[in-house]
Amino acid sequence: MTTTVLDRIGLLVTNDIAAGAGPLGLVRNASVVFEGDRIVSVAGAGQIADRRIDADGACVIPGFVDSHTHLVFAGDRGDEFAARMAGRPYEAGGIRVSVAATRGATEAELLSLADGRRAEARRAGITTVEIKSGYGLDAHHEARCLRVARSFTGDTTFLGAHVVPAEFEGRTDDYVHHVCTDMLSAALPYARWIDAFCEVGAFDEHQSRAVLAAGRAAGLGLRLHANQLGHGPGVQLAVEMGCASADHCTYLSDDDIAALAGSDTVATFLPATDFSTRQPYPDARRVIDAGATVALATNCNPGSSYTTSMSFCIALAVRDMRMTPEEALSAATVGGASALRRGDVGRIAPGCRADLVVLEAPSYTHFVYRPGVPLIRSVIEAGSLT
Ligand code: NIG
């Protein structure tokens, strides 16, 4: 098999503390050799391989791991966003607008739309992506959305418990039963994870617990939308159920932070959502200082966060959530990998997948220092220059 060296890297972020300096495992004047889709070695500049790519002194980071997206949908909610900027509050009810558009699209159309968004995300440096369903909300359409998602990632998440669809209005418990039985059976062939939106206006603690328990009994891993729009039981439930991640964590009590810190549940922050819905930002500083593992993700979706820009999320996390540039970059790479329970991505180390992003910058600090500027020069995903 052909070997390739990415050579003359000015500053390499490995996220491997054994390989370099500080928590990011920084190596200066480095090169990385990969073969097929795997990294073979990390060393000083000048390693020899069959093929050579010149990084020309740039900073190279692991590909971003985006552990929370809803990439499969049809339709546009730009008007809802504009109304929000004019003062209207974010309401999860807008999800039903996307459900109608998604049900009305063909599978080929959904595939093409998701493919465009996945390509956009890749250009933004995202090499691993999780994708949720949640705009089908019946057995047929949820399975269809997950089948589409499966063509982009193994990290697919069944989110039948996103909101109650119109045909179940006023019958939330009946809908939860449907989610836990027929919909779950239809989703199972295409899903690795199960999720629920635990929030006032969506599903309460009892209903969310029932969904997670049914998913676990069926062999799925657990994740939870928790504490997005207000304080509530979501984070504690996520910890109690052993969820891989509690996502949003915008409103956290002291007890929530202590629970996260004492658990394996990753606190996944989605600051582009708080930006787009005019919510406060999560208190990441306190969560990190308490000792919890954190991740950053885009939450790309048509309602609350229509962006594939992890660079933007990093800038918000540093500027408005008091994370350091190092913490933010770590959360967007190896933190996302933890949230997906993946050891093969998010780091640049022998044996890991060859996901490398060459920046148009000498340092990752430029994500914050130069906000809004396209800083991704090239992306190598699973050993292929994309
Ligand atoms: O994570 N909170 C629930 N789901 C999405 C929003 C979906 C939408 O508004 O369409 C989120 O923010």
Short mmCIF file of C-alpha atoms and ligand atoms in Angstrom, two decimals:
data_model
loop_
_atom_site.label_atom_id
_atom_site.label_comp_id
_atom_site.label_asym_id
_atom_site.label_seq_id
_atom_site.Cartn_x
_atom_site.Cartn_y
_atom_site.Cartn_z
CA MET A 1 0.00 0.00 0.00
CA THR A 2 1.19 3.54 -0.76
CA THR A 3 2.48 5.64 2.14
CA THR A 4 2.05 9.42 2.25
CA VAL A 5 3.87 11.98 4.35
CA LEU A 6 2.35 15.30 5.33
CA ASP A 7 5.63 17.17 5.77
CA ARG A 8 6.90 20.53 7.00
CA ILE A 9 4.12 21.06 9.56
CA GLY A 10 4.94 24.19 11.55
CA LEU A 11 2.74 23.32 14.53
CA LEU A 12 1.09 19.91 14.90
CA VAL A 13 -1.77 19.33 17.35
CA THR A 14 -1.80 15.61 18.16
CA ASN A 15 -4.10 15.49 21.24
CA ASP A 16 -1.64 12.80 22.32
CA ILE A 17 0.00 13.97 25.54
CA ALA A 18 2.69 11.31 25.24
CA ALA A 19 3.74 12.67 21.84
CA GLY A 20 4.16 16.38 22.50
CA ALA A 21 3.87 19.38 24.77
CA GLY A 22 0.92 20.34 26.94
CA PRO A 23 -2.63 19.00 26.89
CA LEU A 24 -2.81 19.27 23.07
CA GLY A 25 0.40 17.24 22.59
CA LEU A 26 1.96 19.97 20.43
CA VAL A 27 4.89 19.12 18.14
CA ARG A 28 6.80 21.79 16.19
CA ASN A 29 8.43 21.14 12.79
CA ALA A 30 6.66 17.82 12.42
CA SER A 31 5.58 15.32 9.79
CA VAL A 32 2.91 12.63 9.78
CA VAL A 33 3.04 9.44 7.70
CA PHE A 34 -0.15 7.57 6.85
CA GLU A 35 -0.93 4.44 4.88
CA GLY A 36 -4.42 3.72 3.57
CA ASP A 37 -6.80 5.29 6.10
CA ARG A 38 -4.48 4.95 9.14
CA ILE A 39 -1.71 7.03 10.67
CA VAL A 40 1.60 5.16 10.80
CA SER A 41 3.97 7.59 12.50
CA VAL A 42 4.36 11.10 13.90
CA ALA A 43 7.91 12.54 14.01
CA GLY A 44 10.08 15.52 13.12
CA ALA A 45 9.91 16.98 9.61
CA GLY A 46 11.54 15.02 6.81
CA GLN A 47 10.08 11.52 7.17
CA ILE A 48 10.23 9.57 3.92
CA ALA A 49 7.19 8.05 2.16
CA ASP A 50 6.01 7.16 -1.36
CA ARG A 51 4.09 10.42 -1.72
CA ARG A 52 4.67 13.83 -0.13
CA ILE A 53 2.30 16.69 0.72
CA ASP A 54 3.96 19.94 1.83
CA ALA A 55 2.22 21.77 4.70
CA ASP A 56 4.57 24.71 4.14
CA GLY A 57 4.90 25.59 7.82
CA ALA A 58 1.17 25.68 8.57
CA CYS A 59 -0.62 24.45 11.68
CA VAL A 60 -2.19 20.97 11.34
CA ILE A 61 -4.95 19.73 13.63
CA PRO A 62 -6.97 16.50 13.90
CA GLY A 63 -10.18 16.61 11.84
CA PHE A 64 -13.09 18.00 13.82
CA VAL A 65 -15.46 15.44 15.38
CA ASP A 66 -18.97 16.87 15.17
CA SER A 67 -20.90 14.76 17.67
CA HIS A 68 -24.31 16.45 17.31
CA THR A 69 -26.04 17.23 13.99
CA HIS A 70 -29.42 16.88 12.33
CA LEU A 71 -28.19 16.93 8.70
CA VAL A 72 -31.10 15.05 7.13
CA PHE A 73 -34.01 17.39 6.46
CA ALA A 74 -35.79 19.27 3.70
CA GLY A 75 -37.12 22.83 3.68
CA ASP A 76 -35.90 26.15 4.98
CA ARG A 77 -36.78 28.12 8.12
CA GLY A 78 -35.03 31.38 7.35
CA ASP A 79 -38.25 33.32 8.03
CA GLU A 80 -38.47 31.80 11.52
CA PHE A 81 -34.86 32.83 12.15
CA ALA A 82 -35.53 36.40 10.96
CA ALA A 83 -38.58 36.63 13.24
CA ARG A 84 -36.43 35.45 16.12
CA MET A 85 -33.85 38.12 15.46
CA ALA A 86 -36.74 40.59 15.57
CA GLY A 87 -37.59 39.44 19.09
CA ARG A 88 -39.67 36.26 18.84
CA PRO A 89 -38.51 33.50 21.22
CA TYR A 90 -37.27 30.14 19.94
CA GLU A 91 -39.97 27.49 20.21
CA ALA A 92 -39.42 23.84 19.41
CA GLY A 93 -42.77 23.91 17.55
CA GLY A 94 -40.87 24.98 14.42
CA ILE A 95 -39.63 21.39 14.21
CA ARG A 96 -43.03 20.41 12.80
CA VAL A 97 -42.42 22.71 9.81
CA SER A 98 -39.28 20.70 8.98
CA VAL A 99 -41.18 17.44 9.55
CA ALA A 100 -43.75 18.41 6.91
CA ALA A 101 -41.05 19.36 4.39
CA THR A 102 -39.00 16.23 5.13
CA ARG A 103 -41.97 13.88 4.78
CA GLY A 104 -42.78 15.59 1.48
CA ALA A 105 -39.32 15.00 -0.02
CA THR A 106 -38.23 11.83 -1.79
CA GLU A 107 -35.43 9.71 -0.37
CA ALA A 108 -33.23 10.73 -3.31
CA GLU A 109 -33.88 14.40 -2.53
CA LEU A 110 -33.02 13.90 1.14
CA LEU A 111 -29.84 12.10 0.16
CA SER A 112 -28.80 14.90 -2.16
CA LEU A 113 -29.55 17.62 0.43
CA ALA A 114 -27.65 15.78 3.16
CA ASP A 115 -24.76 15.11 0.78
CA GLY A 116 -24.43 18.85 0.14
CA ARG A 117 -24.35 19.59 3.86
CA ARG A 118 -21.86 16.79 4.54
CA ALA A 119 -19.58 18.18 1.82
CA GLU A 120 -19.91 21.68 3.31
CA ALA A 121 -18.99 20.30 6.74
CA ARG A 122 -15.95 18.52 5.30
CA ARG A 123 -14.73 21.74 3.71
CA ALA A 124 -15.07 23.26 7.19
CA GLY A 125 -12.71 20.61 8.58
CA ILE A 126 -15.25 18.13 9.97
CA THR A 127 -14.09 14.58 9.25
CA THR A 128 -16.37 12.68 11.64
CA VAL A 129 -20.04 13.42 12.00
CA GLU A 130 -22.95 12.12 14.04
CA ILE A 131 -26.36 12.48 12.39
CA LYS A 132 -29.76 12.30 14.10
CA SER A 133 -33.17 11.59 12.65
CA GLY A 134 -36.06 13.53 14.16
CA TYR A 135 -37.77 15.16 11.17
CA GLY A 136 -39.69 12.03 10.13
CA LEU A 137 -41.59 11.26 13.35
CA ASP A 138 -43.30 8.11 12.12
CA ALA A 139 -41.85 4.65 11.55
CA HIS A 140 -41.51 4.94 7.78
CA HIS A 141 -40.04 8.46 7.67
CA GLU A 142 -37.70 8.01 10.65
CA ALA A 143 -36.29 4.81 9.11
CA ARG A 144 -35.87 6.64 5.81
CA CYS A 145 -33.98 9.54 7.43
CA LEU A 146 -31.71 7.11 9.27
CA ARG A 147 -31.06 5.12 6.09
CA VAL A 148 -29.96 8.35 4.43
CA ALA A 149 -27.80 9.25 7.46
CA ARG A 150 -26.20 5.79 7.36
CA SER A 151 -24.71 6.54 3.97
CA PHE A 152 -22.56 9.24 5.64
CA THR A 153 -21.70 7.83 9.07
CA GLY A 154 -21.92 4.87 11.43
CA ASP A 155 -22.84 7.31 14.21
CA THR A 156 -26.55 7.57 13.47
CA THR A 157 -29.02 8.47 16.19
CA PHE A 158 -32.74 7.65 16.36
CA LEU A 159 -34.51 10.80 17.60
CA GLY A 160 -38.16 9.80 17.25
CA ALA A 161 -38.70 11.62 20.56
CA HIS A 162 -37.89 15.03 19.07
CA VAL A 163 -41.36 16.55 19.38
CA VAL A 164 -44.88 15.11 19.26
CA PRO A 165 -46.10 15.17 15.63
CA ALA A 166 -49.41 16.87 14.80
CA GLU A 167 -51.30 13.58 14.41
CA PHE A 168 -50.52 12.73 18.08
CA GLU A 169 -51.36 16.22 19.43
CA GLY A 170 -52.56 15.89 23.04
CA ARG A 171 -51.56 12.21 23.17
CA THR A 172 -47.90 12.38 24.14
CA ASP A 173 -47.89 9.11 26.08
CA ASP A 174 -49.40 7.27 23.11
CA TYR A 175 -46.69 8.75 20.90
CA VAL A 176 -43.96 7.72 23.35
CA HIS A 177 -45.33 4.18 23.24
CA HIS A 178 -45.17 4.30 19.42
CA VAL A 179 -41.55 5.58 19.60
CA CYS A 180 -40.60 2.73 21.95
CA THR A 181 -42.22 0.00 19.84
CA ASP A 182 -42.96 0.29 16.09
CA MET A 183 -40.72 3.27 15.40
CA LEU A 184 -37.81 1.80 17.33
CA SER A 185 -38.12 -1.49 15.42
CA ALA A 186 -38.10 0.37 12.10
CA ALA A 187 -35.12 2.51 13.13
CA LEU A 188 -33.01 -0.27 14.63
CA PRO A 189 -31.31 -1.53 11.45
CA TYR A 190 -29.90 1.95 10.78
CA ALA A 191 -29.19 3.38 14.25
CA ARG A 192 -26.30 3.15 16.71
CA TRP A 193 -27.70 5.61 19.25
CA ILE A 194 -31.04 6.75 20.68
CA ASP A 195 -31.81 10.28 21.88
CA ALA A 196 -34.76 12.27 23.26
CA PHE A 197 -35.50 15.98 23.61
CA CYS A 198 -36.09 16.27 27.37
CA GLU A 199 -37.62 19.75 27.67
CA VAL A 200 -40.86 21.54 28.50
CA GLY A 201 -42.91 21.38 25.29
CA ALA A 202 -41.23 18.17 24.14
CA PHE A 203 -40.82 15.17 26.51
CA ASP A 204 -40.75 15.13 30.30
CA GLU A 205 -38.37 13.16 32.50
CA HIS A 206 -40.60 10.09 32.74
CA GLN A 207 -41.21 9.97 28.97
CA SER A 208 -37.55 10.56 28.15
CA ARG A 209 -36.50 7.81 30.55
CA ALA A 210 -38.93 5.40 28.88
CA VAL A 211 -37.45 6.18 25.44
CA LEU A 212 -33.87 5.74 26.64
CA ALA A 213 -34.72 2.50 28.46
CA ALA A 214 -36.39 1.06 25.34
CA GLY A 215 -33.37 2.01 23.24
CA ARG A 216 -30.97 0.46 25.70
CA ALA A 217 -33.01 -2.76 25.82
CA ALA A 218 -32.76 -2.86 22.00
CA GLY A 219 -28.97 -2.49 22.14
CA LEU A 220 -28.57 1.21 21.29
CA GLY A 221 -26.20 3.64 23.03
CA LEU A 222 -27.81 6.59 24.81
CA ARG A 223 -27.58 10.37 24.38
CA LEU A 224 -29.94 13.13 25.52
CA HIS A 225 -30.92 16.71 24.61
CA ALA A 226 -30.78 18.23 28.09
CA ASN A 227 -31.30 21.65 29.68
CA GLN A 228 -31.44 23.59 26.41
CA LEU A 229 -34.25 26.07 27.03
CA GLY A 230 -34.36 26.10 30.83
CA HIS A 231 -33.41 24.29 33.99
CA GLY A 232 -34.82 20.79 34.20
CA PRO A 233 -34.20 17.13 34.89
CA GLY A 234 -32.35 16.32 31.65
CA VAL A 235 -28.75 16.41 32.81
CA GLN A 236 -29.45 14.35 35.94
CA LEU A 237 -31.40 11.86 33.84
CA ALA A 238 -28.57 11.59 31.32
CA VAL A 239 -26.10 10.85 34.11
CA GLU A 240 -28.45 8.40 35.84
CA MET A 241 -29.00 6.48 32.59
CA GLY A 242 -25.31 6.47 31.70
CA CYS A 243 -25.76 8.49 28.50
CA ALA A 244 -22.61 9.01 26.45
CA SER A 245 -23.44 12.70 26.33
CA ALA A 246 -25.84 15.33 27.64
CA ASP A 247 -26.24 17.84 24.82
CA HIS A 248 -26.81 21.60 25.11
CA CYS A 249 -26.29 22.02 28.91
CA THR A 250 -27.17 25.70 28.56
CA TYR A 251 -28.91 25.93 31.96
CA LEU A 252 -26.99 24.08 34.66
CA SER A 253 -27.45 24.01 38.44
CA ASP A 254 -24.61 23.27 40.84
CA ASP A 255 -26.02 19.75 41.22
CA ASP A 256 -26.04 19.26 37.45
CA ILE A 257 -22.39 20.26 37.22
CA ALA A 258 -21.47 17.96 40.11
CA ALA A 259 -23.36 15.10 38.48
CA LEU A 260 -21.55 15.60 35.16
CA ALA A 261 -18.18 15.85 36.89
CA GLY A 262 -18.77 12.60 38.76
CA SER A 263 -19.77 10.67 35.64
CA ASP A 264 -18.63 9.48 32.21
CA THR A 265 -21.34 11.54 30.53
CA VAL A 266 -19.77 14.17 28.28
CA ALA A 267 -21.25 17.69 28.49
CA THR A 268 -21.69 18.66 24.83
CA PHE A 269 -22.01 22.39 24.23
CA LEU A 270 -23.70 23.72 21.09
CA PRO A 271 -22.95 27.45 21.22
CA ALA A 272 -24.10 28.21 17.67
CA THR A 273 -27.56 27.25 18.93
CA ASP A 274 -27.40 29.72 21.80
CA PHE A 275 -26.20 32.33 19.29
CA SER A 276 -29.05 31.61 16.85
CA THR A 277 -31.76 31.46 19.50
CA ARG A 278 -30.51 34.36 21.61
CA GLN A 279 -30.10 32.11 24.64
CA PRO A 280 -27.38 32.67 27.23
CA TYR A 281 -24.20 30.66 26.70
CA PRO A 282 -23.44 27.68 28.96
CA ASP A 283 -21.05 28.22 31.86
CA ALA A 284 -18.35 26.03 30.35
CA ARG A 285 -15.69 27.40 32.70
CA ARG A 286 -17.44 25.98 35.78
CA VAL A 287 -18.12 22.65 34.08
CA ILE A 288 -14.49 22.23 33.06
CA ASP A 289 -13.14 23.42 36.40
CA ALA A 290 -15.38 20.87 38.13
CA GLY A 291 -13.64 18.13 36.12
CA ALA A 292 -16.29 17.10 33.56
CA THR A 293 -15.37 16.05 30.03
CA VAL A 294 -16.72 18.49 27.46
CA ALA A 295 -17.34 18.51 23.71
CA LEU A 296 -18.25 21.20 21.19
CA ALA A 297 -20.54 20.43 18.25
CA THR A 298 -22.33 22.43 15.56
CA ASN A 299 -25.88 21.05 16.01
CA CYS A 300 -26.39 21.77 12.32
CA ASN A 301 -30.18 21.82 11.84
CA PRO A 302 -32.72 24.03 10.02
CA GLY A 303 -34.23 25.61 13.14
CA SER A 304 -31.88 26.46 15.95
CA SER A 305 -28.39 26.30 14.39
CA TYR A 306 -28.00 26.23 10.62
CA THR A 307 -24.22 26.12 10.48
CA THR A 308 -21.51 23.56 9.72
CA SER A 309 -18.78 25.86 11.03
CA MET A 310 -16.90 24.32 13.94
CA SER A 311 -14.50 27.30 13.70
CA PHE A 312 -17.43 29.57 14.59
CA CYS A 313 -18.31 27.33 17.56
CA ILE A 314 -14.72 27.49 18.78
CA ALA A 315 -14.71 31.28 18.51
CA LEU A 316 -17.95 31.51 20.53
CA ALA A 317 -16.66 29.04 23.13
CA VAL A 318 -13.54 31.13 23.74
CA ARG A 319 -15.13 34.56 23.45
CA ASP A 320 -18.38 33.89 25.31
CA MET A 321 -17.95 30.68 27.32
CA ARG A 322 -14.54 31.46 28.79
CA MET A 323 -12.85 28.38 27.36
CA THR A 324 -9.22 28.71 26.36
CA PRO A 325 -8.36 28.18 22.66
CA GLU A 326 -6.72 24.89 23.73
CA GLU A 327 -9.83 23.71 25.60
CA ALA A 328 -12.10 24.67 22.71
CA LEU A 329 -9.98 22.89 20.11
CA SER A 330 -9.75 19.81 22.33
CA ALA A 331 -13.54 19.82 22.84
CA ALA A 332 -14.11 20.04 19.06
CA THR A 333 -11.84 17.08 18.33
CA VAL A 334 -11.04 14.55 21.04
CA GLY A 335 -13.98 15.78 23.17
CA GLY A 336 -16.37 14.96 20.33
CA ALA A 337 -14.71 11.57 20.00
CA SER A 338 -15.37 10.91 23.72
CA ALA A 339 -19.00 11.92 23.26
CA LEU A 340 -19.23 9.27 20.52
CA ARG A 341 -17.16 6.77 22.53
CA ARG A 342 -14.65 6.65 19.67
CA GLY A 343 -10.94 6.07 20.24
CA ASP A 344 -9.97 6.04 16.57
CA VAL A 345 -10.66 9.70 15.75
CA GLY A 346 -9.92 13.12 17.26
CA ARG A 347 -6.18 12.43 17.69
CA ILE A 348 -3.15 12.28 15.43
CA ALA A 349 -1.36 9.16 16.64
CA PRO A 350 -0.26 5.83 15.16
CA GLY A 351 -3.28 3.58 14.55
CA CYS A 352 -5.81 6.42 14.48
CA ARG A 353 -7.73 7.26 11.33
CA ALA A 354 -5.78 9.62 9.08
CA ASP A 355 -8.03 12.68 9.52
CA LEU A 356 -5.82 15.78 9.24
CA VAL A 357 -6.73 19.40 8.65
CA VAL A 358 -4.14 21.86 7.32
CA LEU A 359 -4.90 25.41 8.43
CA GLU A 360 -4.30 28.61 6.52
CA ALA A 361 -2.66 29.83 9.72
CA PRO A 362 0.38 29.24 11.92
CA SER A 363 -1.73 28.40 14.99
CA TYR A 364 -5.20 27.18 16.02
CA THR A 365 -5.52 30.43 18.02
CA HIS A 366 -6.44 32.04 14.71
CA PHE A 367 -9.91 30.41 14.91
CA VAL A 368 -10.68 33.06 17.52
CA TYR A 369 -8.17 35.73 16.56
CA ARG A 370 -9.51 35.81 12.97
CA PRO A 371 -13.24 35.04 13.41
CA GLY A 372 -15.27 34.42 10.29
CA VAL A 373 -12.21 33.96 8.08
CA PRO A 374 -12.01 30.64 6.15
CA LEU A 375 -8.92 29.08 7.73
CA ILE A 376 -9.22 25.51 6.42
CA ARG A 377 -6.65 25.10 3.61
CA SER A 378 -7.04 21.36 3.02
CA VAL A 379 -8.68 18.32 4.56
CA ILE A 380 -7.42 14.74 4.59
CA GLU A 381 -10.20 12.37 5.59
CA ALA A 382 -9.46 8.68 6.17
CA GLY A 383 -6.19 9.14 4.24
CA SER A 384 -7.77 10.83 1.20
CA LEU A 385 -7.09 14.43 0.29
CA THR A 386 -10.63 15.76 -0.24
O1 NIG B 1 -30.93 20.47 19.08
N1 NIG B 1 -33.62 20.87 20.48
C1 NIG B 1 -34.04 20.12 19.69
N2 NIG B 1 -33.61 19.91 18.44
C2 NIG B 1 -32.80 20.82 17.71
C3 NIG B 1 -33.61 21.92 17.11
C4 NIG B 1 -34.39 21.46 15.97
C5 NIG B 1 -35.19 22.49 15.23
O2 NIG B 1 -35.54 23.57 15.73
O3 NIG B 1 -35.51 22.13 14.09
C6 NIG B 1 -31.69 21.32 18.60
O4 NIG B 1 -31.56 22.51 18.84
#
